[in-house]
Every structure is written in C-alpha cells, then in structure tokens.
Coordinates of C-alpha atoms in Angstrom, one line a residue:
Chain A
M1 CA -18.6 -62.2 -33.5
Q2 CA -17.5 -61.8 -29.8
K3 CA -17.9 -65.4 -29.1
R4 CA -16.0 -66.7 -32.1
F5 CA -12.7 -67.3 -30.1
D6 CA -14.2 -70.3 -28.3
G7 CA -16.6 -73.0 -29.7
G8 CA -16.2 -75.6 -32.6
P9 CA -12.4 -76.3 -32.6
E10 CA -12.1 -76.7 -28.9
I11 CA -14.7 -79.5 -28.9
K12 CA -12.8 -81.1 -31.9
R13 CA -9.3 -81.0 -30.0
W14 CA -11.0 -82.8 -26.9
L15 CA -12.5 -85.5 -29.2
A16 CA -9.3 -86.0 -31.0
G17 CA -7.5 -86.3 -27.7
A18 CA -10.1 -88.7 -26.4
M19 CA -9.7 -90.7 -29.5
V20 CA -5.9 -91.2 -29.2
F21 CA -6.5 -92.4 -25.6
I22 CA -9.1 -94.9 -26.7
V23 CA -6.6 -96.2 -29.3
L24 CA -3.8 -96.4 -26.7
A25 CA -6.1 -98.1 -24.3
F26 CA -6.8 -100.9 -27.0
V27 CA -3.0 -101.2 -27.4
G28 CA -2.8 -102.1 -23.8
S29 CA -5.5 -104.8 -24.0
S30 CA -3.8 -106.7 -26.9
A31 CA -0.1 -106.9 -28.1
D32 CA 2.9 -108.7 -26.7
P33 CA 4.7 -108.1 -23.4
Y34 CA 7.7 -106.4 -24.9
F35 CA 5.6 -104.0 -26.8
I36 CA 3.5 -103.2 -23.7
S37 CA 6.5 -102.5 -21.6
L38 CA 8.0 -100.4 -24.4
M39 CA 4.8 -98.4 -24.7
T40 CA 4.8 -97.9 -20.9
I41 CA 8.1 -96.2 -21.0
V42 CA 6.9 -94.2 -24.0
L43 CA 3.8 -93.0 -21.9
L44 CA 5.8 -92.4 -18.8
F45 CA 8.3 -90.3 -20.6
T46 CA 5.4 -88.5 -22.1
F47 CA 4.2 -87.6 -18.8
L48 CA 7.8 -86.6 -17.7
G49 CA 8.0 -84.5 -20.9
Q50 CA 4.9 -82.9 -20.2
S51 CA 6.2 -81.7 -16.7
W52 CA 9.3 -80.4 -18.4
N53 CA 7.3 -78.8 -21.1
L54 CA 5.1 -76.9 -18.6
M55 CA 8.1 -75.3 -17.2
L56 CA 10.1 -74.4 -20.5
G57 CA 7.2 -74.4 -23.1
I58 CA 4.8 -72.4 -20.9
G59 CA 6.7 -71.0 -18.0
G60 CA 9.9 -70.2 -20.1
Q61 CA 12.2 -71.8 -17.5
L62 CA 14.9 -74.2 -18.9
S63 CA 15.8 -77.1 -16.7
I64 CA 18.6 -79.6 -17.9
G65 CA 18.5 -81.3 -14.5
H66 CA 14.9 -82.8 -14.4
A67 CA 16.4 -86.1 -13.2
L68 CA 16.7 -84.6 -9.8
F69 CA 12.9 -84.3 -9.4
V70 CA 12.5 -87.8 -11.1
G71 CA 15.1 -89.2 -8.8
L72 CA 13.4 -87.6 -5.7
G73 CA 10.1 -89.1 -6.7
A74 CA 11.5 -92.6 -7.2
Y75 CA 13.4 -92.6 -4.0
S76 CA 10.5 -91.5 -2.0
V77 CA 8.5 -94.3 -3.3
G78 CA 11.3 -96.7 -3.1
V79 CA 12.6 -96.1 0.3
L80 CA 9.1 -96.1 2.0
Y81 CA 8.1 -99.2 0.1
V82 CA 11.2 -101.2 0.3
K83 CA 12.4 -100.3 3.8
Y84 CA 8.9 -99.9 5.4
G85 CA 6.4 -101.5 3.2
I86 CA 4.4 -98.2 3.0
S87 CA 2.2 -97.9 0.1
P88 CA 3.7 -96.2 -3.0
W89 CA 0.5 -94.0 -3.1
I90 CA 1.9 -92.3 0.0
G91 CA 5.5 -92.3 -1.4
L92 CA 4.2 -90.7 -4.5
F93 CA 2.4 -88.0 -2.5
L94 CA 5.6 -87.5 -0.3
G95 CA 7.8 -87.3 -3.4
M96 CA 5.6 -84.6 -5.0
I97 CA 5.8 -82.6 -1.8
I98 CA 9.7 -83.1 -1.7
A99 CA 10.4 -82.4 -5.1
G100 CA 8.0 -79.4 -5.3
S101 CA 9.8 -77.9 -2.3
V102 CA 13.1 -78.5 -3.6
G103 CA 12.2 -77.0 -6.9
A104 CA 10.8 -74.0 -5.1
A105 CA 13.8 -73.7 -3.0
L106 CA 16.2 -73.9 -6.0
A107 CA 14.1 -71.4 -7.9
W108 CA 13.9 -69.0 -4.9
L109 CA 17.6 -69.1 -4.4
S110 CA 18.3 -68.7 -8.0
F111 CA 16.1 -65.8 -8.8
R112 CA 16.7 -64.1 -5.5
F113 CA 20.2 -63.7 -6.7
E114 CA 19.3 -62.9 -10.4
V115 CA 20.6 -66.2 -11.6
R116 CA 18.4 -66.4 -14.7
G117 CA 17.9 -68.2 -18.0
I118 CA 20.7 -70.4 -19.2
Y119 CA 22.5 -69.8 -16.0
F120 CA 19.5 -71.2 -14.1
A121 CA 19.6 -74.3 -16.4
L122 CA 23.3 -74.8 -15.4
L123 CA 22.2 -74.6 -11.9
T124 CA 19.7 -77.3 -12.4
I125 CA 22.4 -79.6 -13.8
A126 CA 24.5 -78.8 -10.8
A127 CA 21.7 -79.7 -8.4
A128 CA 21.0 -82.9 -10.2
E129 CA 24.5 -84.1 -10.2
F130 CA 24.8 -83.0 -6.5
A131 CA 21.8 -85.1 -5.6
R132 CA 23.2 -88.0 -7.7
I133 CA 26.5 -88.0 -6.0
M134 CA 25.0 -87.7 -2.5
F135 CA 22.5 -90.5 -3.2
S136 CA 25.5 -92.6 -4.5
G137 CA 27.2 -92.4 -1.1
W138 CA 24.2 -92.6 1.1
E139 CA 23.9 -96.1 2.6
F140 CA 20.3 -95.6 3.9
V141 CA 18.9 -95.3 0.4
G142 CA 21.2 -98.2 -1.0
A143 CA 24.0 -96.1 -2.2
M144 CA 25.5 -97.3 -5.5
Q145 CA 23.8 -100.8 -4.9
G146 CA 20.4 -99.1 -5.3
L147 CA 17.0 -100.2 -4.1
F148 CA 15.1 -103.2 -5.4
F149 CA 11.5 -103.6 -5.4
P150 CA 10.2 -107.2 -4.6
A151 CA 9.6 -109.1 -7.9
P152 CA 5.9 -108.6 -8.9
T153 CA 3.7 -111.7 -8.2
G154 CA 1.4 -110.6 -11.2
A155 CA -1.7 -110.1 -9.0
I156 CA -3.0 -106.4 -9.0
E157 CA -2.9 -104.8 -5.8
F158 CA -4.3 -101.2 -6.3
S159 CA -3.8 -100.0 -3.0
M160 CA 0.0 -100.9 -3.1
L161 CA 0.2 -99.8 -6.9
R162 CA 1.5 -103.2 -7.6
G163 CA 0.9 -105.5 -10.4
G164 CA 2.0 -106.9 -13.9
A165 CA 3.4 -105.1 -17.0
R166 CA -0.2 -104.6 -18.3
F167 CA -1.3 -102.9 -15.0
Y168 CA 1.6 -100.5 -15.2
Y169 CA 0.8 -99.7 -18.7
F170 CA -2.6 -98.4 -17.7
V171 CA -1.1 -96.6 -14.9
A172 CA 1.4 -94.8 -17.3
L173 CA -1.6 -94.2 -19.7
A174 CA -3.6 -92.6 -16.9
L175 CA -0.6 -90.4 -16.0
A176 CA -0.2 -89.3 -19.7
A177 CA -3.8 -88.5 -19.8
L178 CA -3.7 -86.6 -16.7
G179 CA -0.6 -84.8 -17.9
I180 CA -2.5 -83.7 -21.2
I181 CA -5.6 -82.8 -19.3
G182 CA -3.6 -80.8 -16.8
T183 CA -1.5 -79.0 -19.2
E184 CA -4.8 -78.0 -21.2
L185 CA -6.5 -76.8 -18.1
I186 CA -3.5 -74.8 -17.0
S187 CA -2.9 -73.2 -20.3
R188 CA -6.6 -72.1 -20.3
S189 CA -6.5 -70.8 -16.8
Y190 CA -5.1 -67.5 -15.7
L191 CA -1.8 -69.1 -15.0
G192 CA -1.4 -70.1 -18.6
Y193 CA -1.7 -66.6 -19.9
V194 CA 0.3 -65.1 -17.1
W195 CA 3.2 -67.7 -17.6
R196 CA 3.2 -67.4 -21.3
A197 CA 3.5 -63.6 -21.0
M198 CA 6.3 -64.1 -18.6
R199 CA 8.0 -66.7 -21.0
D200 CA 7.9 -64.1 -24.0
D201 CA 9.0 -61.0 -22.2
E202 CA 9.7 -60.8 -18.6
P203 CA 10.0 -56.9 -18.2
A204 CA 6.7 -56.5 -20.3
A205 CA 4.9 -59.0 -18.2
R206 CA 6.0 -57.4 -15.0
A207 CA 4.9 -53.9 -16.4
L208 CA 1.5 -55.5 -16.9
G209 CA 1.3 -56.5 -13.1
V210 CA 2.5 -60.0 -13.4
R211 CA 4.6 -61.0 -10.1
T212 CA 7.0 -62.9 -12.2
F213 CA 9.1 -63.9 -9.2
R214 CA 6.6 -65.9 -7.4
H215 CA 5.2 -67.2 -10.7
K216 CA 8.6 -68.6 -11.8
I217 CA 8.9 -70.3 -8.5
L218 CA 5.4 -71.7 -8.8
V219 CA 5.8 -73.1 -12.4
I220 CA 9.1 -74.7 -11.3
S221 CA 7.6 -76.2 -8.3
V222 CA 4.5 -77.6 -10.1
S223 CA 6.8 -79.0 -12.8
A224 CA 9.0 -80.7 -10.3
A225 CA 6.2 -82.2 -8.3
A226 CA 4.8 -83.7 -11.5
A227 CA 8.3 -85.0 -12.5
A228 CA 8.4 -86.7 -9.2
A229 CA 5.0 -88.4 -9.6
G230 CA 6.4 -89.8 -13.1
G231 CA 9.7 -90.8 -11.4
G232 CA 7.9 -92.7 -8.7
V233 CA 6.0 -94.7 -11.1
L234 CA 9.1 -95.1 -13.4
G235 CA 10.9 -96.7 -10.3
L236 CA 8.1 -99.2 -9.8
V237 CA 8.1 -100.1 -13.5
Q238 CA 11.8 -100.7 -13.6
G239 CA 11.7 -102.6 -10.3
S240 CA 15.0 -101.1 -9.1
I241 CA 16.5 -97.7 -8.6
F242 CA 20.1 -96.7 -9.0
P243 CA 21.3 -93.0 -8.5
D244 CA 23.4 -93.1 -11.8
S245 CA 20.4 -94.0 -13.9
I246 CA 17.4 -92.3 -12.1
M247 CA 19.3 -89.1 -11.4
G248 CA 21.9 -89.0 -14.1
M249 CA 22.3 -86.6 -17.0
G250 CA 21.1 -89.2 -19.3
L251 CA 17.6 -89.3 -17.8
S252 CA 17.5 -85.5 -17.8
V253 CA 18.2 -85.6 -21.6
D254 CA 15.6 -88.5 -22.0
V255 CA 13.0 -86.3 -20.5
L256 CA 13.5 -83.4 -22.8
I257 CA 13.8 -85.3 -25.9
G258 CA 10.0 -85.9 -26.2
P259 CA 8.8 -82.3 -26.0
V260 CA 11.8 -80.9 -28.1
V261 CA 11.1 -83.5 -30.9
G262 CA 7.4 -83.3 -30.6
G263 CA 6.8 -79.6 -30.3
L264 CA 7.8 -77.3 -27.3
G265 CA 4.9 -75.8 -25.4
T266 CA 2.2 -77.9 -27.2
T267 CA 0.0 -80.3 -25.4
F268 CA 0.4 -83.2 -27.6
G269 CA 4.1 -82.6 -28.4
P270 CA 5.6 -84.8 -25.6
L271 CA 3.4 -87.8 -26.5
I272 CA 4.3 -87.5 -30.3
G273 CA 8.0 -86.9 -29.6
S274 CA 8.2 -89.8 -27.2
L275 CA 6.3 -92.0 -29.5
A276 CA 9.0 -91.2 -32.1
A277 CA 12.1 -91.0 -30.1
I278 CA 11.9 -93.9 -27.6
P279 CA 11.1 -96.8 -29.9
L280 CA 13.8 -95.5 -32.2
N281 CA 16.2 -95.5 -29.3
H282 CA 15.3 -99.2 -28.4
L283 CA 15.5 -100.1 -32.0
M284 CA 18.8 -98.7 -32.6
S285 CA 20.3 -100.0 -29.4
A286 CA 19.1 -103.5 -30.4
I287 CA 20.5 -103.1 -33.8
G288 CA 23.7 -101.7 -32.3
D289 CA 23.9 -104.9 -30.1
N290 CA 23.5 -107.2 -33.0
L291 CA 26.0 -105.5 -35.2
R292 CA 28.3 -104.9 -32.1
I293 CA 28.3 -101.1 -32.6
P294 CA 27.9 -99.8 -29.1
G295 CA 26.2 -96.3 -28.8
L296 CA 24.3 -96.7 -32.0
N297 CA 21.2 -95.4 -30.3
N298 CA 23.0 -92.3 -29.3
I299 CA 24.1 -91.7 -32.7
A300 CA 20.5 -92.2 -34.0
Y301 CA 19.2 -89.8 -31.3
G302 CA 21.8 -87.2 -32.4
I303 CA 20.6 -87.7 -36.2
V304 CA 16.9 -87.4 -35.3
L305 CA 17.5 -84.3 -33.1
I306 CA 19.5 -82.6 -35.9
L307 CA 16.9 -83.7 -38.7
V308 CA 14.0 -82.3 -36.4
V309 CA 15.7 -79.0 -35.6
W310 CA 16.7 -78.7 -39.3
F311 CA 13.5 -79.4 -41.1
L312 CA 10.8 -78.9 -38.3
P313 CA 12.3 -76.5 -35.8
D314 CA 8.9 -76.1 -33.9
G315 CA 8.7 -80.0 -33.6
I316 CA 6.5 -82.8 -35.2
W317 CA 3.2 -81.9 -33.6
P318 CA 2.9 -78.2 -35.1
A319 CA 3.8 -79.7 -38.5
I320 CA 0.9 -82.3 -38.1
V321 CA -1.5 -79.4 -37.2
R322 CA -0.4 -77.3 -40.2
L323 CA -0.9 -80.2 -42.5
C324 CA -4.4 -81.1 -41.1
K325 CA -5.4 -77.4 -41.5
A326 CA -4.2 -77.4 -45.1
I327 CA -6.2 -80.5 -45.8
Q328 CA -9.4 -79.0 -44.1
A329 CA -9.3 -75.7 -45.6
P330 CA -10.7 -76.5 -48.9
S331 CA -13.3 -78.9 -47.7
R332 CA -14.9 -76.4 -45.6
L333 CA -16.1 -74.6 -48.6
W334 CA -18.4 -77.4 -49.4
L335 CA -19.8 -77.5 -45.8
P336 CA -21.2 -73.9 -45.1
H337 CA -23.1 -75.2 -42.3
L338 CA -20.0 -76.1 -40.4
R339 CA -18.7 -72.6 -40.7
K340 CA -21.9 -71.3 -39.4
A341 CA -21.7 -73.5 -36.5
E342 CA -18.4 -72.1 -35.7
E343 CA -19.5 -68.6 -35.6
Chain B
M1 CA -7.8 -30.5 -9.3
T2 CA -5.5 -32.8 -7.1
A3 CA -2.2 -34.1 -8.1
L4 CA -2.3 -37.7 -8.9
L5 CA 1.4 -38.1 -9.4
E6 CA 4.1 -35.9 -7.8
V7 CA 7.7 -35.9 -8.9
K8 CA 10.0 -34.3 -6.2
N9 CA 13.7 -33.5 -6.9
L10 CA 14.1 -36.8 -9.0
S11 CA 17.7 -37.6 -10.0
R12 CA 19.3 -40.6 -11.4
S13 CA 22.8 -41.2 -12.6
F14 CA 24.6 -44.0 -14.5
G15 CA 28.1 -44.1 -13.3
G16 CA 29.2 -40.6 -14.0
L17 CA 26.5 -39.7 -16.2
V18 CA 23.6 -37.8 -14.8
A19 CA 20.5 -38.7 -16.9
V20 CA 17.9 -37.0 -14.7
K21 CA 18.8 -34.0 -12.6
D22 CA 16.5 -32.7 -9.9
V23 CA 13.3 -32.8 -11.9
N24 CA 9.9 -31.7 -10.4
F25 CA 6.5 -31.9 -11.9
T26 CA 3.0 -32.9 -10.9
L27 CA 0.3 -34.7 -13.0
E28 CA -3.3 -33.4 -12.6
A29 CA -6.0 -36.1 -12.6
G30 CA -7.8 -36.5 -15.9
R31 CA -5.4 -34.5 -18.0
I32 CA -2.8 -35.3 -20.6
T33 CA 0.7 -34.2 -19.9
A34 CA 3.7 -34.5 -22.3
L35 CA 7.3 -35.0 -21.6
I36 CA 9.2 -33.6 -24.4
G37 CA 12.9 -32.8 -25.1
P38 CA 15.8 -33.8 -27.5
N39 CA 17.3 -37.2 -27.7
G40 CA 19.1 -38.1 -24.5
A41 CA 17.3 -35.5 -22.5
G42 CA 16.3 -38.2 -20.1
K43 CA 12.6 -38.5 -20.9
T44 CA 12.7 -42.4 -21.0
T45 CA 14.8 -42.4 -17.8
C46 CA 12.3 -40.3 -16.1
F47 CA 9.5 -42.5 -17.5
N48 CA 11.3 -45.6 -16.1
L49 CA 11.7 -44.0 -12.7
V50 CA 8.0 -43.5 -12.5
A51 CA 7.1 -46.8 -13.7
G52 CA 9.4 -48.6 -11.2
S53 CA 11.7 -50.1 -13.8
L54 CA 14.6 -47.9 -12.5
S55 CA 15.3 -46.6 -8.9
P56 CA 16.1 -43.0 -8.4
T57 CA 19.5 -42.0 -7.2
S58 CA 17.8 -39.3 -5.0
G59 CA 14.3 -37.7 -4.9
Q60 CA 10.8 -39.3 -4.5
V61 CA 7.8 -40.2 -6.7
F62 CA 4.3 -40.0 -4.9
F63 CA 1.3 -41.5 -6.5
E64 CA -2.0 -40.8 -4.7
G65 CA 0.1 -39.6 -1.7
R66 CA 2.0 -42.9 -1.5
Q67 CA 5.7 -43.0 -2.1
I68 CA 6.3 -45.4 -5.0
D69 CA 9.9 -44.8 -6.1
S70 CA 12.0 -47.9 -5.8
T71 CA 8.8 -50.0 -6.0
P72 CA 9.0 -53.1 -8.5
P73 CA 7.2 -52.5 -11.8
E74 CA 4.6 -55.1 -11.1
I75 CA 3.5 -53.5 -7.8
V76 CA 3.5 -50.0 -9.5
C77 CA 1.2 -51.5 -12.1
R78 CA -1.2 -53.0 -9.5
M79 CA -1.4 -49.6 -7.7
G80 CA -2.8 -48.2 -10.9
I81 CA 0.0 -47.0 -13.2
A82 CA 0.4 -48.8 -16.5
R83 CA 3.0 -48.2 -18.9
T84 CA 3.8 -49.0 -22.7
F85 CA 7.2 -49.7 -24.2
Q86 CA 9.0 -47.7 -26.8
I87 CA 9.8 -50.9 -28.8
V88 CA 6.5 -52.8 -29.3
R89 CA 6.5 -56.1 -27.4
P90 CA 3.6 -58.3 -28.3
M91 CA 3.7 -61.8 -27.0
R92 CA 4.1 -64.4 -29.8
D93 CA 1.8 -67.2 -30.3
M94 CA -0.9 -65.3 -28.4
S95 CA -3.7 -63.6 -30.3
V96 CA -4.4 -59.9 -30.1
L97 CA -7.2 -60.6 -27.6
E98 CA -5.0 -62.9 -25.6
N99 CA -2.2 -60.2 -25.5
A100 CA -4.9 -57.7 -24.2
M101 CA -6.0 -60.2 -21.6
V102 CA -2.7 -60.5 -19.7
G103 CA -3.1 -57.0 -18.1
A104 CA -6.4 -58.0 -16.6
F105 CA -4.9 -60.8 -14.4
S106 CA -3.5 -58.1 -12.3
W107 CA -6.9 -57.7 -10.7
T108 CA -8.9 -60.9 -11.6
K109 CA -8.2 -64.6 -11.9
S110 CA -11.4 -65.2 -14.0
V111 CA -10.5 -65.9 -17.7
M112 CA -14.0 -64.7 -18.8
E113 CA -13.6 -61.4 -16.9
A114 CA -10.3 -60.8 -18.5
K115 CA -11.7 -61.5 -21.9
S116 CA -14.5 -59.1 -21.6
K117 CA -12.0 -56.5 -20.1
A118 CA -9.6 -57.3 -23.0
Y119 CA -12.5 -56.6 -25.5
E120 CA -13.4 -53.4 -23.9
S121 CA -9.6 -52.3 -24.1
L122 CA -9.4 -53.1 -27.6
E123 CA -12.6 -51.5 -28.5
S124 CA -11.4 -48.3 -26.9
V125 CA -8.4 -48.3 -29.2
G126 CA -10.3 -49.4 -32.1
L127 CA -8.8 -52.9 -32.5
A128 CA -11.8 -54.9 -31.5
G129 CA -12.3 -56.1 -35.1
K130 CA -8.9 -57.7 -35.1
A131 CA -9.2 -59.5 -31.7
N132 CA -8.6 -62.9 -33.2
A133 CA -5.6 -61.9 -35.5
R134 CA -2.1 -63.0 -34.7
T135 CA 0.2 -60.1 -33.5
D136 CA 2.5 -60.5 -36.3
Q137 CA -0.4 -59.7 -38.7
L138 CA -0.8 -56.3 -37.2
T139 CA 0.6 -53.0 -38.8
L140 CA 2.9 -50.8 -36.7
P141 CA 0.1 -48.3 -35.7
D142 CA -2.1 -51.3 -34.8
R143 CA 0.7 -52.8 -32.7
K144 CA 1.2 -49.5 -31.0
M145 CA -2.4 -49.4 -30.1
L146 CA -2.3 -53.1 -28.9
E147 CA 0.5 -52.0 -26.5
T148 CA -1.9 -49.1 -25.2
A149 CA -4.9 -51.8 -24.9
K150 CA -2.7 -54.3 -22.9
A151 CA -1.8 -51.4 -20.6
L152 CA -5.5 -50.3 -20.3
S153 CA -6.6 -54.0 -19.3
T154 CA -4.8 -53.4 -16.0
R155 CA -7.4 -50.7 -15.2
P156 CA -4.9 -47.9 -14.7
K157 CA -5.6 -44.5 -13.3
L158 CA -2.5 -43.3 -14.7
L159 CA -1.3 -44.3 -18.2
L160 CA 2.3 -43.8 -19.2
L161 CA 2.9 -43.9 -23.0
D162 CA 6.4 -44.2 -24.3
E163 CA 6.4 -42.6 -28.0
V164 CA 3.2 -44.3 -29.1
M165 CA 3.2 -42.1 -32.2
A166 CA 6.8 -42.5 -33.4
G167 CA 7.0 -43.8 -36.9
L168 CA 3.4 -43.3 -37.6
R169 CA 2.2 -41.3 -40.7
P170 CA 0.1 -38.1 -39.8
T171 CA -3.3 -39.8 -40.6
E172 CA -2.5 -42.6 -38.4
A173 CA -1.4 -40.3 -35.6
A174 CA -4.5 -38.4 -35.8
G175 CA -6.3 -41.6 -35.1
V176 CA -4.2 -42.2 -32.0
V177 CA -4.8 -38.5 -30.9
R178 CA -8.5 -39.2 -30.9
V179 CA -8.1 -42.3 -28.9
L180 CA -6.0 -40.5 -26.2
Q181 CA -8.5 -37.6 -26.1
T182 CA -11.5 -40.0 -25.6
L183 CA -9.5 -41.9 -22.8
A184 CA -8.8 -38.5 -21.1
E185 CA -12.4 -37.5 -21.4
G186 CA -13.1 -40.7 -19.5
G187 CA -11.2 -39.7 -16.6
L188 CA -7.9 -41.5 -17.3
T189 CA -4.7 -39.4 -16.7
I190 CA -2.0 -39.7 -19.3
L191 CA 1.6 -39.0 -19.3
L192 CA 3.3 -39.3 -22.7
V193 CA 6.8 -39.1 -23.9
E194 CA 6.6 -37.6 -27.4
H195 CA 8.8 -36.3 -30.3
V196 CA 6.2 -35.1 -32.6
M197 CA 5.7 -31.6 -31.6
R198 CA 2.5 -31.0 -33.7
I199 CA 0.9 -33.9 -31.8
V200 CA 2.0 -32.6 -28.4
M201 CA 0.4 -29.2 -29.2
E202 CA -2.8 -30.9 -30.2
V203 CA -3.4 -33.4 -27.2
A204 CA -1.5 -32.1 -24.1
S205 CA -2.7 -29.7 -21.7
N206 CA 0.5 -29.4 -19.7
V207 CA 4.0 -29.9 -21.3
V208 CA 7.2 -30.5 -19.3
V209 CA 10.4 -29.9 -21.4
L210 CA 13.7 -31.7 -20.4
H211 CA 17.1 -30.9 -21.6
H212 CA 20.3 -32.6 -20.4
G213 CA 18.3 -34.3 -17.8
A214 CA 16.9 -31.1 -16.1
K215 CA 13.5 -29.5 -16.5
I216 CA 13.9 -26.2 -18.4
A217 CA 10.3 -25.3 -18.9
E218 CA 6.7 -26.3 -17.9
G219 CA 3.4 -24.9 -19.0
S220 CA 0.6 -25.1 -21.7
P221 CA 1.9 -26.1 -25.2
A222 CA 1.5 -22.3 -26.2
E223 CA 3.5 -21.2 -23.3
V224 CA 6.2 -23.7 -23.9
V225 CA 6.8 -23.1 -27.6
A226 CA 7.2 -19.4 -26.9
D227 CA 9.9 -20.1 -24.3
Q228 CA 13.2 -18.9 -25.4
K229 CA 15.2 -21.8 -23.7
V230 CA 13.0 -24.3 -25.3
L231 CA 13.6 -22.6 -28.7
D232 CA 17.2 -22.7 -28.2
S233 CA 17.7 -26.1 -26.9
Y234 CA 15.1 -28.2 -28.7
L235 CA 12.7 -26.6 -31.2
G236 CA 15.1 -24.4 -32.9
A237 CA 14.8 -20.7 -33.7
G238 CA 12.7 -21.3 -36.7
F239 CA 9.8 -23.2 -35.0
H240 CA 6.2 -22.1 -35.6
A241 CA 3.6 -24.1 -34.0

C-alpha cells in the first residue's frame, strides 16, 4: 500500500516518451527539406515553450517577454561567432549565464519592491521591449541590419555546431528531449514540489517554510537560461538575427502558444501544442499568400486559441491523457495481473 | 515547565483600529492552550503576529528565548512554529500525500525522506488511507486534518491551529480532539484559536480570553468559564459548561 504512489505508470510514461522521440528521430532521417526545417522550428519552440512552462506552469510566474532571454541567447552566439569566430558552444554557455543573470536581476528587483503577478508580467514585456530597442540602435551587434551567419557549407562541424538542415533538426530534437527530461526531473525533485506549492498559494507555501523569494528568482533564472539556449540555436537555424524578430513581442507570443494550447504545466504540453500551432501558422500564412489575404495566419492563431480555451481549457495534452485513461479503464478488468503489478 | 513562547505587551493597529492591545501570555511546552473570544476580538491577528504574517505595532514575541516578531513566516516556520489557515488551502493537482510533503522540504531536500515524513504526518491525523486521493475528493473534516498534517511535516515544536474545528459536526470534532490530545502527549505544544467552547473545555489546559483586542482573562478552562468578565463579554450569563 505504501509504495503504490510509484511504480507501473511511471515506467509507462517514460516508455511513451521514448517512443515519441524514436518516431521523431525517424522523421528526421526521411522526409523533404521543407518538412525537416518546419519540424526543426516546431522542436525549437517546444523547447522554448518548456522553458516558459517551467516558469508559469510550475513556478507560477508569468512572463510575456520571454523574447528577451531568447534574444540574449541568440545574440551571445551571434556576436561571438560572427565577429570573433568563437564556437557557438561557448556562445550558448555565455548566453545562458547572461540570460540567467538578467532574469534573476529582473526578478530580484521586481519582487524586492513587491511587483508581483500580472505586474511582473508587464515588467517582462517592458524589459524585452527595452532590450529590443537597445539592440536596434547598437551598432556593435549590427543594430537594425542584424547579424548574418556565414552560409552553411553543408558539412557537419560538431565543435562549431554547424551543419545542414538535418543536423539542426537533430540538435533541436536533442534540445526538446533535454527539455522534457529536465522538466520531469525538476518536477520530481524537491524543487518541483516547492515550486508548485508556491504557484498555488504563496502565503500558504511560506507558512510551510518555503523561502518563496529565492525560489521565484531561481525558477525565473533557470527558465531564462533555458530560453537563451533555445534562442542561440534558433539564431543558428535561421542564419540571421534581427532585433525586431528575435526580441519582438511576436516571438514572446510564439513561445507561449505551444504550452498554452498543449497544456500548461504538463511535460508533453509544449510539444503537442507546438506540433499543432506552428504547422497551422505556416499553412495559413501560405494560404494567405496565395489568396492575397495577409495576416490569415494570425487570424487562424486567434481562432485556434479561442477554440482551445473554449473546449479544452487545460490544453490538448490533458484531454489526450483523459481519453487514454477512459479507454484503458475497462481493459484493466481483464488483466488482473497488471493491477497486481501496480500494487 | 519552561515557557516555549512568550508574548510581551503585544499590540497591533490597522490605521486607527487597534486589533490587539497590550496582550501578554506564555505557552508552556507540551501543553494545549486555547485563544478564545468573540468575533473581532483579535484572535486571528494575534495568531498572525506570532506566525510572522504580520508585524506588531509594539511589543515582542519570544520563541525559545529568541525574539521572533517581524520575522518572515518562512523563517518562523523553519525555527519550529507551524500554522494552519482558517480557510483550508490544499494545493490543487497535488495528491494528499504530495500536499503533506511540502512542509518537509523545510528541513530536507530528499523526496524519499519527505514522503516518509508526510506518511507519518498523515498517519498521526488519520489520513494515511487517503494518501493518494486528490484533495478535492476530501471531506471538510479531512481537509482540515490535511492542513494539520501539512503543518506537522515541518517538524514543529509549536503548532498554531486556526479554527480547525469550525464547521465540523460534534462526532467529527471529537475525532479532531483525540488527534490533538495524542499530539500533545507526544510532546507537541499547541495553540489553538477556537470558537466551540465545549471543545476548548475538553482539550485545553490553559485558556486565554481576548475581548476588543485585550486579554480579559487567563487560566484553566474551569476558572475562565467562572470569570464574570468572560461571562459578560463572551459566553453570556446563561453559560453552563
């Protein structure tokens, strides 16, 4: 009885996760270049969505300015590589440190002065916009003209994190896998319990000895550092970095669409949400171009968001889980040994 | 008997309203003390001042000889004072067991240790059988006991209970009384804010009566119910314990 809370379902979850990634790995080995590059973006935004999801879904802190951290990561990689020829690995590392520190500083200042909740979210927008405008006027980082990575030769250079579209697909896949494993490990560690307690009720968590001030700073810092890693790879994949696209409001919204559509605070939500939202966005913008209706993709985004919020308020992934449980429940009656194994 | 907690000349006002006025009392280790009084007497304010949720306007609170007033609640908790809330606050999408685990992370980072402590806490309040239930499946008495279990997981020396028996039927309250008695026998000091006089008579060894923010009486339950000021202000002339 005492041991029932672990066991069977856990292993099933990991197996299901592994299966998803094996399928995704096969996707990378076949398929046409357009599909590969689309899926690369899906997986990158899965990872970025996971970083955002960690902050809101588990830590309870809303950011609408995640582009700030994504941009810092992209610029760290871009400036070091384009200007000095330094390996993007070092750029990624530096970007994570910078974004993590900026996130921590922003959180410290904000919570020190009791700026919380939705006001903190507004502050993240302000910080992201401030950075965007600053980078737009900063000649050293290319200002409005942006930074361009040299065109890929197609040869895979692992030490410089350079290669063709397929190479970046697998880099993105590795990031998404790391994101899922990381989210799971954090949720199961004491941080996951403490952060969720803090998310649900801060005064109650404090009364139970949770030092919420430092934990809020920590979760925001970790989320920011992860977003920077995703941003660094995103810059490499796109081949160029412009302040308006990598630090703009649009990117902040793109980051949060995946987890919101897929399921807030869930491990697989960002993947499912990105899989649903990004191809739809691309499809709709292609149709919009053909029919000469600019902005059709944004309209579609809006409609999907409304439909999801209306019919599946907790996202697509929890709905899938409920469906699977409903299907599994009767079959268990026929497999008593399975139930025994679980106990 | 040594004083575990000492409240000295404690006052707190909100704007012009004086909620707690020059209150003094001490808590003896291993005993159950009840804080009673009519609505608006300042019981919960007093409670929050001890728990660190509020800072006093003047006066001090000492715990094990250390001054703890104006200390943030998370630090007060880590020093050994755990509290419950009047409004039950279970954490959504966490099981009963997981709820009870959170408090344990104030002294350990091991999930396994937290789990076994949470089981122990749930067992001591009679909820071990429902460890895997979701919190929204619990009845009100169970939820109140979960609040107590959450507090117990922090390994407190002093437990502050804010109206744990409000809204419970007599039989349910009797169960809670047994739990509190067992905890006190185990050496835990308990301060409870309570409305139900019959229960106070049963569990408390010491009673502090507040009225309009000031302490008007203190003593054993029998002494307090015989006190004329208490009868006039709170219990009413017709009270028979």
